[in-house]
Coordinates of C-alpha atoms and ligand atoms in Angstrom, one line a residue:
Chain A
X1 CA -36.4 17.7 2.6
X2 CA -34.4 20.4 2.5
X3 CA -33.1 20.8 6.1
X4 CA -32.9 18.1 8.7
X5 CA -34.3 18.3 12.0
X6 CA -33.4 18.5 15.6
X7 CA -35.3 17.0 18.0
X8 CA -35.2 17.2 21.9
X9 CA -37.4 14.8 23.8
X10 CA -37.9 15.9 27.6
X11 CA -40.2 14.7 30.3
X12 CA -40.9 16.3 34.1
X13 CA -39.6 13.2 35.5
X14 CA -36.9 10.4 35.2
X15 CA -39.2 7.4 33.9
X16 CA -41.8 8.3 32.6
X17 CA -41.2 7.2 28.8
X18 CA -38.3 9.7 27.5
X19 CA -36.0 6.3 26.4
X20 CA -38.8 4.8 25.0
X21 CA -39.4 7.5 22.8
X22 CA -36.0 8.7 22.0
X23 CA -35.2 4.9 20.9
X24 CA -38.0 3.8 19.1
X25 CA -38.6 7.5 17.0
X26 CA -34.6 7.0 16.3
X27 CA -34.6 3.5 15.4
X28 CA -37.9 3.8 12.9
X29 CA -36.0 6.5 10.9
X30 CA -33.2 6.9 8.5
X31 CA -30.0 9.0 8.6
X32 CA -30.5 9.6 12.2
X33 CA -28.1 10.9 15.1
X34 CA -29.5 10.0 18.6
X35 CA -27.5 11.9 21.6
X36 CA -28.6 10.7 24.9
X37 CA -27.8 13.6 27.3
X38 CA -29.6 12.5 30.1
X39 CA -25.9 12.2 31.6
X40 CA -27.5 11.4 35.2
X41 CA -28.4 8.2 33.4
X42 CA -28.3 7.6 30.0
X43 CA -30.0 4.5 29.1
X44 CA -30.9 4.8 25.9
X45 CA -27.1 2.3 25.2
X46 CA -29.4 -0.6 26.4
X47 CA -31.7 -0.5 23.4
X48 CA -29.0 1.1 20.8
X49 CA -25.4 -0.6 21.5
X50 CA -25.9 -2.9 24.8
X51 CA -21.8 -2.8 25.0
X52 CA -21.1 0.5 24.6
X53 CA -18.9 0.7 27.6
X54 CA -16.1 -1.2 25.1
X55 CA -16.7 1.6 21.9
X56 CA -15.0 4.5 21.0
X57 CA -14.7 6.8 24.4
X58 CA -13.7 10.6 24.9
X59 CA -13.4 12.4 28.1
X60 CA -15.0 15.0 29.1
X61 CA -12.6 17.5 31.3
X62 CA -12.3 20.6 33.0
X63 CA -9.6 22.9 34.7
X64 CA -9.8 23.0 38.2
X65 CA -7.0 25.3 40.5
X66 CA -4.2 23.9 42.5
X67 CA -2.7 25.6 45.0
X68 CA 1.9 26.0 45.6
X69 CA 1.4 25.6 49.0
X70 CA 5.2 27.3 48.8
X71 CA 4.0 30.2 47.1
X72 CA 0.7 31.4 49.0
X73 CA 1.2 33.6 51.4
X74 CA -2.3 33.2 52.4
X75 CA -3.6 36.5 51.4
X76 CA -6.8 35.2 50.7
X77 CA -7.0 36.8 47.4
X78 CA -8.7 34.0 45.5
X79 CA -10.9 33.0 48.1
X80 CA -12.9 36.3 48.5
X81 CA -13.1 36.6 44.4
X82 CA -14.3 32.9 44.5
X83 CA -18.3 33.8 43.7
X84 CA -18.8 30.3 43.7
X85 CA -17.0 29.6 47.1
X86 CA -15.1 26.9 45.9
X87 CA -11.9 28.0 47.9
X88 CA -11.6 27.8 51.6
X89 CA -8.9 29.2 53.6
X90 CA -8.3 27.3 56.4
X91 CA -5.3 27.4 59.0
X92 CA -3.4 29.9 56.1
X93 CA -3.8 26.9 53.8
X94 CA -6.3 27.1 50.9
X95 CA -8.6 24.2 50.4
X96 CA -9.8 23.9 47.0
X97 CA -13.6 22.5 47.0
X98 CA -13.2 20.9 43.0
X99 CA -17.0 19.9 42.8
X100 CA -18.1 23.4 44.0
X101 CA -15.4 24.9 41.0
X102 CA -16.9 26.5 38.2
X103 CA -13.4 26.7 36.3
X104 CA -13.9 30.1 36.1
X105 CA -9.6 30.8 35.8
X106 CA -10.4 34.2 38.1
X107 CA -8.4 32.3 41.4
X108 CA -5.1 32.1 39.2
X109 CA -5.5 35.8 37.4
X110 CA -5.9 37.3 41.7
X111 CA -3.5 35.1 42.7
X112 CA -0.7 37.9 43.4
X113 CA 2.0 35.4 44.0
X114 CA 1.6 32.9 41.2
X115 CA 0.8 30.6 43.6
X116 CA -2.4 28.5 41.6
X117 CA -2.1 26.4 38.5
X118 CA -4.6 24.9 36.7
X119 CA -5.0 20.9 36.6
X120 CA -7.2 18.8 34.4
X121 CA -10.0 17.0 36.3
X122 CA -12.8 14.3 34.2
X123 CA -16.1 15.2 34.6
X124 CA -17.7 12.5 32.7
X125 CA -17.3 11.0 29.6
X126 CA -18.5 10.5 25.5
X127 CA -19.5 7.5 23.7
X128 CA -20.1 6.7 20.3
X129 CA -21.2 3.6 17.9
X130 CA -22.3 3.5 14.6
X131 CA -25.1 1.2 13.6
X132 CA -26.5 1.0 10.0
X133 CA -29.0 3.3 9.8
X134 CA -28.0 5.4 12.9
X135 CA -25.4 7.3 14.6
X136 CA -25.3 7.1 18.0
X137 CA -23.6 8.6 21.3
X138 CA -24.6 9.5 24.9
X139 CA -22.8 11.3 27.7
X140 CA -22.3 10.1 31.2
X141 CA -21.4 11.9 34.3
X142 CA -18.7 10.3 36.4
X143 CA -20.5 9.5 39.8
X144 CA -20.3 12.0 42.1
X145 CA -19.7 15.1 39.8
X146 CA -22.3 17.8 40.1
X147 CA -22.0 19.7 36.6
X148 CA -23.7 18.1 33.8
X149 CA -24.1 20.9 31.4
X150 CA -20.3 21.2 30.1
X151 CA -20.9 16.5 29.3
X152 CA -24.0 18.1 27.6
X153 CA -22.5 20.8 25.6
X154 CA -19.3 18.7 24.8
X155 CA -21.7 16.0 23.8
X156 CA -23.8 18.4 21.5
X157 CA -20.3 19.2 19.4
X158 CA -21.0 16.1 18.0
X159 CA -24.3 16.4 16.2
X160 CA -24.2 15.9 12.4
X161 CA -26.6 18.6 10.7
X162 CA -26.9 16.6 7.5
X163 CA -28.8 13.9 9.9
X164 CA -32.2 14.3 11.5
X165 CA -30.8 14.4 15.3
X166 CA -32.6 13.0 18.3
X167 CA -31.5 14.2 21.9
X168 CA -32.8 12.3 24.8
X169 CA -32.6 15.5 27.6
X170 CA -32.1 14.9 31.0
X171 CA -35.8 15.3 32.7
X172 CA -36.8 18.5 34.5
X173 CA -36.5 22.1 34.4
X174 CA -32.6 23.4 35.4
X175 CA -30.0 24.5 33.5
X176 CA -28.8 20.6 31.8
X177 CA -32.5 20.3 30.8
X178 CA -32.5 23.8 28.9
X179 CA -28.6 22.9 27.7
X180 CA -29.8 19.7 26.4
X181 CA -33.0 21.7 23.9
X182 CA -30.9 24.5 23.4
X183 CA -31.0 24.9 19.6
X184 CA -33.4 21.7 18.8
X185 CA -35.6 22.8 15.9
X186 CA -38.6 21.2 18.5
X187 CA -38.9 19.5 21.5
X188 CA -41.7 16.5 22.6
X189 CA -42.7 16.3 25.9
X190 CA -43.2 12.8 27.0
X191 CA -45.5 12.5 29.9
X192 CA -48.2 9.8 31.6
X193 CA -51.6 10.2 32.1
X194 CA -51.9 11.0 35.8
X195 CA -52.2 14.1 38.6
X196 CA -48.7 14.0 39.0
X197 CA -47.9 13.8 35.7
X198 CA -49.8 16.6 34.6
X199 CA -48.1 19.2 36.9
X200 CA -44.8 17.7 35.6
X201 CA -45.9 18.6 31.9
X202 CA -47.3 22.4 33.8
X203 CA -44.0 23.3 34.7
X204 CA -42.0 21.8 31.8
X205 CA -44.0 23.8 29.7
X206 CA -43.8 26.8 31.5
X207 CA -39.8 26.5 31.0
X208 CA -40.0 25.8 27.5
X209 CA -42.3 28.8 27.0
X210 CA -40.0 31.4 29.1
X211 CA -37.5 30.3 26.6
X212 CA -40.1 30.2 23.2
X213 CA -38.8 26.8 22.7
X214 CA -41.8 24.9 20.3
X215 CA -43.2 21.7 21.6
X216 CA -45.8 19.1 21.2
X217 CA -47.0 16.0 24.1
X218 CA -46.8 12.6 23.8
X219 CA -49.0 10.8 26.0
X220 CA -47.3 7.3 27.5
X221 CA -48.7 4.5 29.1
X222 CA -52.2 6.4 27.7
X223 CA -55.1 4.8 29.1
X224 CA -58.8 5.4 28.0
X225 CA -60.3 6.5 31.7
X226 CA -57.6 8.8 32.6
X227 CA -56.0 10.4 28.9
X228 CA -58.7 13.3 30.0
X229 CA -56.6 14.6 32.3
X230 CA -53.7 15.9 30.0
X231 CA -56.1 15.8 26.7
X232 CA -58.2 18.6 28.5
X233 CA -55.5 20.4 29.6
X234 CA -53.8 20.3 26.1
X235 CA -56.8 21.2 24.6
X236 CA -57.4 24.5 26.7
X237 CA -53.9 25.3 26.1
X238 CA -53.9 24.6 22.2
X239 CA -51.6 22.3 22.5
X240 CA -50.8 19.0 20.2
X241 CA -50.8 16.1 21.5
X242 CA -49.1 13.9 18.9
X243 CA -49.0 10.4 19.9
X244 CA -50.1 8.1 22.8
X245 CA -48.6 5.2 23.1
X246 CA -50.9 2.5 25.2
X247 CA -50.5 1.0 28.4
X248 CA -49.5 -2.3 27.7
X249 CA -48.0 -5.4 29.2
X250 CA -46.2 -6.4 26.0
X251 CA -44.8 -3.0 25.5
X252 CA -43.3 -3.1 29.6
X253 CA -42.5 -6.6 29.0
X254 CA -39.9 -5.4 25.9
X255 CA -38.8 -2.4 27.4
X256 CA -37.2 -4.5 30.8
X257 CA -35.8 -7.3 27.7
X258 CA -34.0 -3.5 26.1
X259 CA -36.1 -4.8 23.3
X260 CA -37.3 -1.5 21.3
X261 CA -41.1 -2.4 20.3
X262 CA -40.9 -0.7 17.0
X263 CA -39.1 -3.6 16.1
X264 CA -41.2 -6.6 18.1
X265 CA -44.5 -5.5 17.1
X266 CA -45.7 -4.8 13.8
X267 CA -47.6 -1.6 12.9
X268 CA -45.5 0.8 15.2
X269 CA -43.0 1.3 12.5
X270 CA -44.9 3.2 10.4
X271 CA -47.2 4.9 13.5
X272 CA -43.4 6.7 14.5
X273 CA -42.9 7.5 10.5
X274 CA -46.4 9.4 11.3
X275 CA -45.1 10.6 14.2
X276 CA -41.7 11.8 12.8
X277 CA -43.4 13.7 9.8
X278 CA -45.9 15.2 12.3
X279 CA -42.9 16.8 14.3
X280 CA -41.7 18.2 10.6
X281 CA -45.2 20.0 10.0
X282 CA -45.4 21.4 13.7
X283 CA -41.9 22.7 13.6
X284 CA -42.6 23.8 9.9
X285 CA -45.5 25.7 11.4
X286 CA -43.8 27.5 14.3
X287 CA -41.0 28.7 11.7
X288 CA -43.5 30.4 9.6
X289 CA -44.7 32.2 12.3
X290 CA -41.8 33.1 13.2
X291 CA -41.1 34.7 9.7
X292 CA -44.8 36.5 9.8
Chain B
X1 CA -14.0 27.6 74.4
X2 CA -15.9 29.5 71.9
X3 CA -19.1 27.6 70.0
X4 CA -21.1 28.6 66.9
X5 CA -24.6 27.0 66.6
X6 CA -27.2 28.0 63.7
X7 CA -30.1 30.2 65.3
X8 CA -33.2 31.3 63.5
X9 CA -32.8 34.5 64.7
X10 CA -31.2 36.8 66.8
X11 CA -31.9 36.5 70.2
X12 CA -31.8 34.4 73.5
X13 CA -31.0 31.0 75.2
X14 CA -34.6 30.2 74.3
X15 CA -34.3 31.0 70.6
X16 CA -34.5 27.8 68.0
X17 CA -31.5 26.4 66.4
X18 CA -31.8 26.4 62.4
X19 CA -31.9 23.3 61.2
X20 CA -29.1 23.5 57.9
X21 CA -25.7 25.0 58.6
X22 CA -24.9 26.5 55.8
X23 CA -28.6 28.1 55.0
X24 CA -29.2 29.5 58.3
X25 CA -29.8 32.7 59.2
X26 CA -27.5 33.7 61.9
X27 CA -25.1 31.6 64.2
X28 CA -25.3 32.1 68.2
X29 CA -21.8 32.1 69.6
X30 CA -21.6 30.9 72.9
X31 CA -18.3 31.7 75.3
X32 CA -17.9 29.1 77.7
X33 CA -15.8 30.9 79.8
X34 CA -18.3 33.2 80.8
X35 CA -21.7 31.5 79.3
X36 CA -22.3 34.5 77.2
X37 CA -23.9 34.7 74.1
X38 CA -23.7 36.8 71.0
X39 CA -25.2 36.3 67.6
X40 CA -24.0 37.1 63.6
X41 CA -25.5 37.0 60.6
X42 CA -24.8 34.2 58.7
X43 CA -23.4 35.8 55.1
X44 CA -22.8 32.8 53.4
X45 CA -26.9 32.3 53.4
X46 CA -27.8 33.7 50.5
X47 CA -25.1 32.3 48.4
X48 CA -26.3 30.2 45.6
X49 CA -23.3 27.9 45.5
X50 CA -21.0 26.4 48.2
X51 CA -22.9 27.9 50.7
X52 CA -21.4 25.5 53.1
X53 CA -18.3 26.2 52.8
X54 CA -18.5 29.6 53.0
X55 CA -20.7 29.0 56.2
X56 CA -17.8 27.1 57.3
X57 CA -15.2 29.7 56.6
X58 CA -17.3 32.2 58.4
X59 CA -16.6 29.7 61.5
X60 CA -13.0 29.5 61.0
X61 CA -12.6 33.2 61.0
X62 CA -14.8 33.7 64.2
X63 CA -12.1 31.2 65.5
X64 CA -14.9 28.7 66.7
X65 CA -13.4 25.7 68.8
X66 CA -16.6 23.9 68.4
X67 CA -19.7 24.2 65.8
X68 CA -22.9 22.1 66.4
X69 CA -25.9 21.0 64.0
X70 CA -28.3 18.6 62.9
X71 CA -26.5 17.8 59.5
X72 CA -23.7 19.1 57.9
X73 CA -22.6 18.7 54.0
X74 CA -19.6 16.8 53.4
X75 CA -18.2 19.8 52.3
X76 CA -18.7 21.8 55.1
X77 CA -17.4 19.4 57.4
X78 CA -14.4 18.8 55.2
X79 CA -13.8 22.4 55.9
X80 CA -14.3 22.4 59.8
X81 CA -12.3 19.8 60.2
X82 CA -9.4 21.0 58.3
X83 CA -9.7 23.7 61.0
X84 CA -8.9 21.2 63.8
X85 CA -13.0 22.3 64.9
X86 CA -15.0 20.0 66.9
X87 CA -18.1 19.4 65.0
X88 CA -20.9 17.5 66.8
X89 CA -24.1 16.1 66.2
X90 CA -27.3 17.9 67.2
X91 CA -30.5 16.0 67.3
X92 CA -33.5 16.1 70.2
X93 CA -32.2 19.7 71.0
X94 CA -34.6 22.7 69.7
X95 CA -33.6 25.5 71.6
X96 CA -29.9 26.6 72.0
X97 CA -30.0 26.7 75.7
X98 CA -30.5 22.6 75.6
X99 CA -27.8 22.3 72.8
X100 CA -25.6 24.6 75.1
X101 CA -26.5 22.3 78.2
X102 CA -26.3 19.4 76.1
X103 CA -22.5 20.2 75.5
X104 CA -21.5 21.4 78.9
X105 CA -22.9 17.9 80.2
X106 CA -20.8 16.0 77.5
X107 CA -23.9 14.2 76.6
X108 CA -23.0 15.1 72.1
X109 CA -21.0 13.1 70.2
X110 CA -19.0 14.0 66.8
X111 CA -21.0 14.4 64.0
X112 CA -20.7 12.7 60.6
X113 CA -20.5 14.6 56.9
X114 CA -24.5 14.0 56.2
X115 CA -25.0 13.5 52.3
X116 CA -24.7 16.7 50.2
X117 CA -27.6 18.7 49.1
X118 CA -27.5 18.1 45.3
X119 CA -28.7 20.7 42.4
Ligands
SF4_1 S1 -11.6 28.7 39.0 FE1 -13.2 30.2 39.5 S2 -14.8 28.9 40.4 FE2 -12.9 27.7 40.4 S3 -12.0 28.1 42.4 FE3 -11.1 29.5 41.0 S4 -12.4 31.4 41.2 FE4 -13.5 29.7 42.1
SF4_2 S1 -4.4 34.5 46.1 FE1 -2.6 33.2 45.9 S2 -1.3 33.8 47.6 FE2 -3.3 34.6 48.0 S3 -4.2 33.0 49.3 FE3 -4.8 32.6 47.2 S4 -3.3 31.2 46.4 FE4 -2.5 32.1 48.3

């Protein structure tokens, strides 16, 4: 294998199987990178490296403007260039709004009086632990921050292109979804086998194709009476469906012990091997058309 | 005292207040000296981030004493408050003239930062 491969898994929703997935494809592998950027909640640490919290950690900052309340004259300069409105100016005193801030440095370059500085504020942080066969880190938002995608990007410096890399994206279709596929060689779309779960997959795909991003299904919690309902629709679309993986009480029963069940039950190992070298031929397939 | 609410539209005692501050589409000023009422556009509308603040600075700079709503962002209230404004809780109300009567009757009480809209 000449080149490794990047891998984004994404779903419509928050549960509905993207962990599972991301964990058990990473841990049936070798020489593997797993990123969990689902920075809302990364939970892919339960399964991977249960104390993370004590590893290796790196912040994840930005600069935010801070206003010499001796130097503003209250010209209101910054505030009418703010695009973002992220400055207020409020009894001749400006009020600085740092979730709203998109550290855009424009307020300090207006700023005819000199009167804003630049101050470092956390947005969330990095973690990282090595295991034998895999490298792993995930980003987390600190609570009450709004901007994911700079965790996301910062978080995607890391990835080691001499390793096959898994990143778990953060569900949905906005801007830390898209960050999080951004350059994956392919992504798989995990969904369920219900109504709801097939207009997630609609508009998921709909994303991925505005941005020609390749991707294949994975069907979880598949069961036999209602797998029609994405089947058919994959089908019309010409779409693979590469895996289901069943509903089953020993599999849920794992997942709440952060037990990954490609280690508990025998046979799966080798069914995400499959799965893996499936992912190689589809995403072999897309480059060539690409080249034609 | 001079009072912004959020209106759907322009128009008259009997028009509906909007129910988001900073999304709405124009604010009704009311003059309590004289009961008369005005309208403006609300500019910050359209804007696809911190529109509540910039709602709220369009308040400060029509020198409002008091704005009234169903639910304000932390943000925006963080902002109307730094202005010394009075902000207070609308709820039963639909029409401004019963939001207006409301407040002349002292029957409104202050309103609390309602939890953000998150994107
Ligand atoms: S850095 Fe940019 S986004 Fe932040 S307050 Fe200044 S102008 Fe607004
Ligand atoms: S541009 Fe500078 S001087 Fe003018 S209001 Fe902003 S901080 Fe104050």
């Amino acid at each position: 294998m000449a080149q490794q491969l990047s891998i984004s898994i994404l779903s419509g929703k928050g549960g509905t199987g993207k962990t599972t997935l991301a964990v058990n494809l990473a841990l049936s592998l070798t020489n593997v990178q797993l990123l969990d950027a689902d920075v809302e909640e990364p939970n892919d640490y339960l399964f991977i490296s249960p104390d993370i919290k004590n590893k290796e950690e790196e912040s994840v900052r930005r600069l935010i403007p801070e206003i010499d309340a001796e130097k503003c004259t209250a010209c209101r300069r910054c505030v009418d260039f703010c695009q973002y409105n992220a400055l207020a100016l409020i009894l001749d005193n400006v009020l600085v709004f740092e979730e709203v801030c998109h550290s855009c440095g424009g307020c300090k370059i207006v700023c005819p009086e000199n009167a804003i500085k630049e101050k470092a504020r956390e947005l969330g942080k990095l973690r990282h632990d090595k295991r034998k066969n895999l490298d792993f880190w995930e980003g987390e938002l600190n609570t009450g921050e709004e901007k994911a995608v700079p965790v996301i990007e910062k978080l995607k410096t890391k990835a080691d292109h001499n390793k096959n890399i898994i990143i778990d994206a953060p569900p949905g279709t906005s801007c830390p979804s898209i960050a999080a596929i951004t350059d994956t060689d392919f992504t798989v779309i995990v969904t369920e086998a219900t109504i709801f779960g097939l207009h997630d997959l609609k508009m998921v795909i709909e994303m991925l194709n505005e941005i020609k991003q390749p991707f294949a299904v994975v069907i979880n919690k598949a069961e036999s009476d209602s797998d029609f309902l994405i089947e058919d629709y994959c089908n019309s679309e010409g779409i693979e469906i590469l895996m289901k993986i069943p509903f089953s009480r020993k599999i849920a029963e794992l997942y709440s012990n952060a037990l990954p069940f490609v280690k508990e039950i025998a046979g799966w190992e080798n069914k995400f091997k499959a799965l893996a070298a499936k992912i190689i031929e589809e995403a072999g397939k897309n480059e060539r058309n690409y080249s034609n | 005292m001079k009072i912004l609410i959020p209106a759907v539209k322009v128009g008259s005692f009997e028009t509906e207040i909007h129910e988001n501050f900073g999304r709405a589409e124009f604010f009704a000023i009311v003059d309590s000296e004289n009961n008369r009422l005005s309208f403006i556009s609300n500019t910050a509308k359209n804007q696809s981030s911190g529109a509540g603040v910039a709602a709220a600075q369009l308040c400060v700079d029509k020198e409002a004493d008091v704005v009234m709503g169903y639910h304000f962002g932390p943000k925006a209230y963080q902002a109307l408050k730094a202005a010394g404004i009075k902000v207070l809780d609308l709820d039963q109300q639909k029409l401004l003239k019963e939001a207006y009567n409301d407040y002349k009757s002292g029957e409104l009480v202050e309103a609390q930062a309602g939890p953000g809209a998150h994107h």
